[in-house]
Amino acid sequence: MSGLLDLLNSPLGSQIIKGVAGQAGESEQKTAGVLSMALPLLMGAMKKNTATPEGAQGLMSALSGKHDGSILDNLGGLFGGGVDDNVMNDGQGILNHVLGAKQPQVENALSQKAGVSSDTVATILKIAAPLLMGVLGKQAKNEQVVESNGIGNLLGGLLGNDDNSNKEQSLIESFLDSDGDGSILDDVAGMVLGGDNKSGGSGIGGLLGGLFGK
């Protein structure tokens, strides 16, 4: 799997979108829109956290243990009777760690751009976070990443390593570092939604376009 676009366009991605939509009580199209923006932001935040040896080691430990990818092996069971509280609480814990005090800002921004309520966005994020960790865990296993110094490359590969993705990544980091005035939100959303013509159809900028065939 070469990136998040491939994940969302894959049969696994379709199953995730359908399951998350059912749990959140939202249409699959709008749920896909939220996920297309949220997953790069969450992964960008994780990548930022792994800039320190402690952060990288913490993520490596999580991917080697609880978040080894096994959550993806039975999505039918995960979504069949509704996502249980353990998964939701785990998702909130992940969000607390990677977004911290920025979580409400992220939820409000995604709410405005996707046209869904912030409560719905919050639910989607809580489910998406453990699933994203599962994707990372499975990818780490597939690529035999066992040392924490390989985590940055793993995350970079899923985010994309071209010039456009690097520009988008720097915008994501600016957003996460911002003082809360929201001035970067339109730029980030524009990149994620492909509103910037310079972003083309690759990397994060093409996620929604690729997802819906635009």
Short mmCIF file of C-alpha atoms in Angstrom, two decimals:
data_model
loop_
_atom_site.label_atom_id
_atom_site.label_comp_id
_atom_site.label_asym_id
_atom_site.label_seq_id
_atom_site.Cartn_x
_atom_site.Cartn_y
_atom_site.Cartn_z
CA MET A 1 0.00 0.00 0.00
CA SER A 2 1.73 3.15 -1.16
CA GLY A 3 -0.40 5.78 0.54
CA LEU A 4 -3.62 6.89 2.18
CA LEU A 5 -5.28 7.42 -1.20
CA ASP A 6 -4.73 3.76 -1.98
CA LEU A 7 -6.19 2.81 1.40
CA LEU A 8 -9.41 4.78 0.88
CA ASN A 9 -9.77 3.52 -2.68
CA SER A 10 -9.22 -0.11 -1.69
CA PRO A 11 -11.86 -2.70 -0.73
CA LEU A 12 -10.61 -2.33 2.85
CA GLY A 13 -11.14 1.43 2.61
CA SER A 14 -14.68 0.94 1.31
CA GLN A 15 -15.44 -1.37 4.23
CA ILE A 16 -14.02 1.16 6.69
CA ILE A 17 -16.00 4.04 5.16
CA LYS A 18 -19.24 2.03 5.20
CA GLY A 19 -18.71 0.87 8.78
CA VAL A 20 -17.73 4.28 10.13
CA ALA A 21 -20.67 5.90 8.31
CA GLY A 22 -23.08 3.44 9.92
CA GLN A 23 -21.64 4.03 13.37
CA ALA A 24 -21.67 7.83 12.96
CA GLY A 25 -25.13 7.94 11.38
CA GLU A 26 -23.81 9.86 8.38
CA SER A 27 -23.81 9.25 4.63
CA GLU A 28 -20.91 7.30 3.17
CA GLN A 29 -19.99 10.22 0.91
CA LYS A 30 -19.71 12.72 3.76
CA THR A 31 -17.96 10.18 5.97
CA ALA A 32 -15.44 9.58 3.20
CA GLY A 33 -14.94 13.34 2.96
CA VAL A 34 -14.18 13.61 6.68
CA LEU A 35 -11.82 10.62 6.56
CA SER A 36 -10.03 12.00 3.50
CA MET A 37 -9.17 15.13 5.45
CA ALA A 38 -8.81 13.60 8.91
CA LEU A 39 -6.46 10.72 8.15
CA PRO A 40 -3.67 12.91 6.71
CA LEU A 41 -4.05 15.34 9.61
CA LEU A 42 -3.83 12.54 12.17
CA MET A 43 -0.88 10.95 10.42
CA GLY A 44 0.79 14.34 10.09
CA ALA A 45 0.37 14.84 13.82
CA MET A 46 1.82 11.39 14.49
CA LYS A 47 4.78 12.14 12.24
CA LYS A 48 5.36 15.38 14.12
CA ASN A 49 5.30 13.50 17.43
CA THR A 50 7.92 11.02 16.19
CA ALA A 51 10.44 13.82 15.65
CA THR A 52 11.71 13.07 19.17
CA PRO A 53 13.28 9.71 20.06
CA GLU A 54 10.75 9.31 22.87
CA GLY A 55 7.83 9.92 20.54
CA ALA A 56 9.17 7.52 17.93
CA GLN A 57 9.78 4.81 20.52
CA GLY A 58 6.31 5.30 21.99
CA LEU A 59 4.66 4.80 18.61
CA MET A 60 6.88 1.81 17.81
CA SER A 61 5.88 0.18 21.10
CA ALA A 62 2.20 0.74 20.34
CA LEU A 63 2.53 -0.73 16.84
CA SER A 64 4.41 -3.73 18.18
CA GLY A 65 1.74 -4.44 20.79
CA LYS A 66 -1.88 -3.39 20.96
CA HIS A 67 -1.96 -1.71 17.54
CA ASP A 68 -0.37 -4.46 15.47
CA GLY A 69 -3.01 -4.35 12.74
CA SER A 70 -5.24 -7.13 14.08
CA ILE A 71 -8.19 -4.69 14.35
CA LEU A 72 -8.38 -4.78 10.54
CA ASP A 73 -8.75 -8.57 10.43
CA ASN A 74 -12.39 -8.59 11.56
CA LEU A 75 -14.03 -5.34 10.50
CA GLY A 76 -17.33 -7.15 10.11
CA GLY A 77 -17.22 -8.02 13.80
CA LEU A 78 -16.02 -4.54 14.75
CA PHE A 79 -18.91 -2.79 13.03
CA GLY A 80 -21.48 -5.60 13.18
CA GLY A 81 -22.95 -4.84 16.57
CA GLY A 82 -21.72 -1.28 16.81
CA VAL A 83 -18.23 -0.24 17.82
CA ASP A 84 -17.79 -1.01 21.51
CA ASP A 85 -16.73 1.46 24.17
CA ASN A 86 -13.25 -0.02 24.47
CA VAL A 87 -12.46 0.90 20.87
CA MET A 88 -14.02 4.36 21.23
CA ASN A 89 -12.09 5.04 24.43
CA ASP A 90 -8.91 3.82 22.80
CA GLY A 91 -9.58 6.21 19.91
CA GLN A 92 -10.06 9.12 22.28
CA GLY A 93 -6.80 8.25 24.00
CA ILE A 94 -4.96 8.29 20.67
CA LEU A 95 -6.54 11.65 19.76
CA ASN A 96 -5.54 13.09 23.14
CA HIS A 97 -1.98 12.02 22.50
CA VAL A 98 -1.56 13.20 18.91
CA LEU A 99 -3.82 16.28 18.83
CA GLY A 100 -3.93 17.37 22.46
CA ALA A 101 -5.58 20.74 22.95
CA LYS A 102 -5.95 21.14 19.18
CA GLN A 103 -8.64 18.46 18.97
CA PRO A 104 -11.67 20.82 19.16
CA GLN A 105 -10.06 23.08 16.55
CA VAL A 106 -9.48 20.13 14.24
CA GLU A 107 -13.05 18.88 14.75
CA ASN A 108 -14.55 22.29 14.04
CA ALA A 109 -12.44 22.75 10.92
CA LEU A 110 -13.38 19.33 9.54
CA SER A 111 -17.01 19.99 10.43
CA GLN A 112 -17.07 23.22 8.43
CA LYS A 113 -15.28 21.77 5.42
CA ALA A 114 -17.18 18.46 5.28
CA GLY A 115 -20.61 19.87 6.10
CA VAL A 116 -21.29 17.58 9.05
CA SER A 117 -21.71 18.36 12.75
CA SER A 118 -18.67 18.56 14.98
CA ASP A 119 -20.18 15.80 17.15
CA THR A 120 -20.30 13.53 14.11
CA VAL A 121 -16.70 14.44 13.26
CA ALA A 122 -15.70 13.59 16.84
CA THR A 123 -17.31 10.16 16.52
CA ILE A 124 -15.62 9.53 13.16
CA LEU A 125 -12.22 10.52 14.57
CA LYS A 126 -12.59 8.22 17.60
CA ILE A 127 -13.23 5.26 15.28
CA ALA A 128 -10.67 6.31 12.66
CA ALA A 129 -7.77 6.70 15.10
CA PRO A 130 -7.50 3.00 16.15
CA LEU A 131 -8.07 1.94 12.53
CA LEU A 132 -5.28 4.23 11.35
CA MET A 133 -3.00 2.81 14.04
CA GLY A 134 -3.96 -0.65 12.78
CA VAL A 135 -3.00 0.33 9.24
CA LEU A 136 0.35 1.59 10.53
CA GLY A 137 0.87 -1.57 12.57
CA LYS A 138 0.15 -3.82 9.61
CA GLN A 139 2.38 -1.73 7.36
CA ALA A 140 5.19 -1.81 9.92
CA LYS A 141 4.91 -5.59 10.03
CA ASN A 142 4.87 -5.88 6.23
CA GLU A 143 7.92 -3.64 5.89
CA GLN A 144 9.62 -5.30 8.88
CA VAL A 145 10.03 -2.01 10.70
CA VAL A 146 11.26 -3.01 14.16
CA GLU A 147 13.35 0.01 15.14
CA SER A 148 11.87 3.36 16.14
CA ASN A 149 14.13 5.21 13.68
CA GLY A 150 12.20 3.61 10.82
CA ILE A 151 8.84 5.00 11.93
CA GLY A 152 9.35 8.41 10.31
CA ASN A 153 10.01 6.82 6.93
CA LEU A 154 6.95 4.60 7.31
CA LEU A 155 4.70 7.59 8.03
CA GLY A 156 6.33 9.64 5.28
CA GLY A 157 5.70 6.87 2.78
CA LEU A 158 2.00 6.74 3.59
CA LEU A 159 1.73 10.53 3.45
CA GLY A 160 3.68 10.61 0.17
CA ASN A 161 7.17 11.92 -0.39
CA ASP A 162 6.76 14.15 -3.45
CA ASP A 163 7.13 17.93 -3.38
CA ASN A 164 3.39 18.53 -3.18
CA SER A 165 3.07 16.21 -0.22
CA ASN A 166 5.96 17.92 1.52
CA LYS A 167 4.24 21.28 1.05
CA GLU A 168 0.99 19.85 2.34
CA GLN A 169 2.79 18.29 5.29
CA SER A 170 4.31 21.62 6.22
CA LEU A 171 0.85 23.20 6.13
CA ILE A 172 -0.48 20.45 8.37
CA GLU A 173 2.35 21.07 10.82
CA SER A 174 1.69 24.81 10.71
CA PHE A 175 -1.96 24.12 11.48
CA LEU A 176 -1.08 21.88 14.42
CA ASP A 177 1.39 24.47 15.70
CA SER A 178 -0.87 27.46 15.16
CA ASP A 179 -2.01 29.72 17.97
CA GLY A 180 -5.64 28.79 17.41
CA ASP A 181 -6.66 31.71 15.24
CA GLY A 182 -7.70 29.37 12.45
CA SER A 183 -5.92 31.34 9.75
CA ILE A 184 -4.23 28.26 8.32
CA LEU A 185 -7.42 26.19 8.16
CA ASP A 186 -8.54 27.26 4.70
CA ASP A 187 -5.07 26.63 3.31
CA VAL A 188 -4.92 23.16 4.82
CA ALA A 189 -8.44 22.29 3.72
CA GLY A 190 -7.72 23.65 0.26
CA MET A 191 -4.72 21.39 -0.04
CA VAL A 192 -6.55 18.36 1.33
CA LEU A 193 -9.58 18.95 -0.85
CA GLY A 194 -7.47 19.58 -3.93
CA GLY A 195 -8.62 23.18 -4.16
CA ASP A 196 -5.10 24.33 -4.91
CA ASN A 197 -4.46 23.69 -8.61
CA LYS A 198 -0.76 23.34 -7.94
CA SER A 199 -1.41 20.28 -5.82
CA GLY A 200 -2.53 18.28 -8.82
CA GLY A 201 -3.96 14.82 -8.29
CA SER A 202 -1.21 13.30 -6.21
CA GLY A 203 -0.49 13.12 -2.52
CA ILE A 204 -2.99 14.38 0.02
CA GLY A 205 -4.31 17.01 -2.38
CA GLY A 206 -5.86 14.41 -4.65
CA LEU A 207 -7.49 12.28 -1.99
CA LEU A 208 -11.08 13.41 -2.42
CA GLY A 209 -10.75 13.75 -6.17
CA GLY A 210 -9.40 10.24 -6.43
CA LEU A 211 -11.97 8.90 -4.03
CA PHE A 212 -14.94 10.20 -5.96
CA GLY A 213 -13.40 10.00 -9.42
CA LYS A 214 -13.37 13.78 -9.98
#
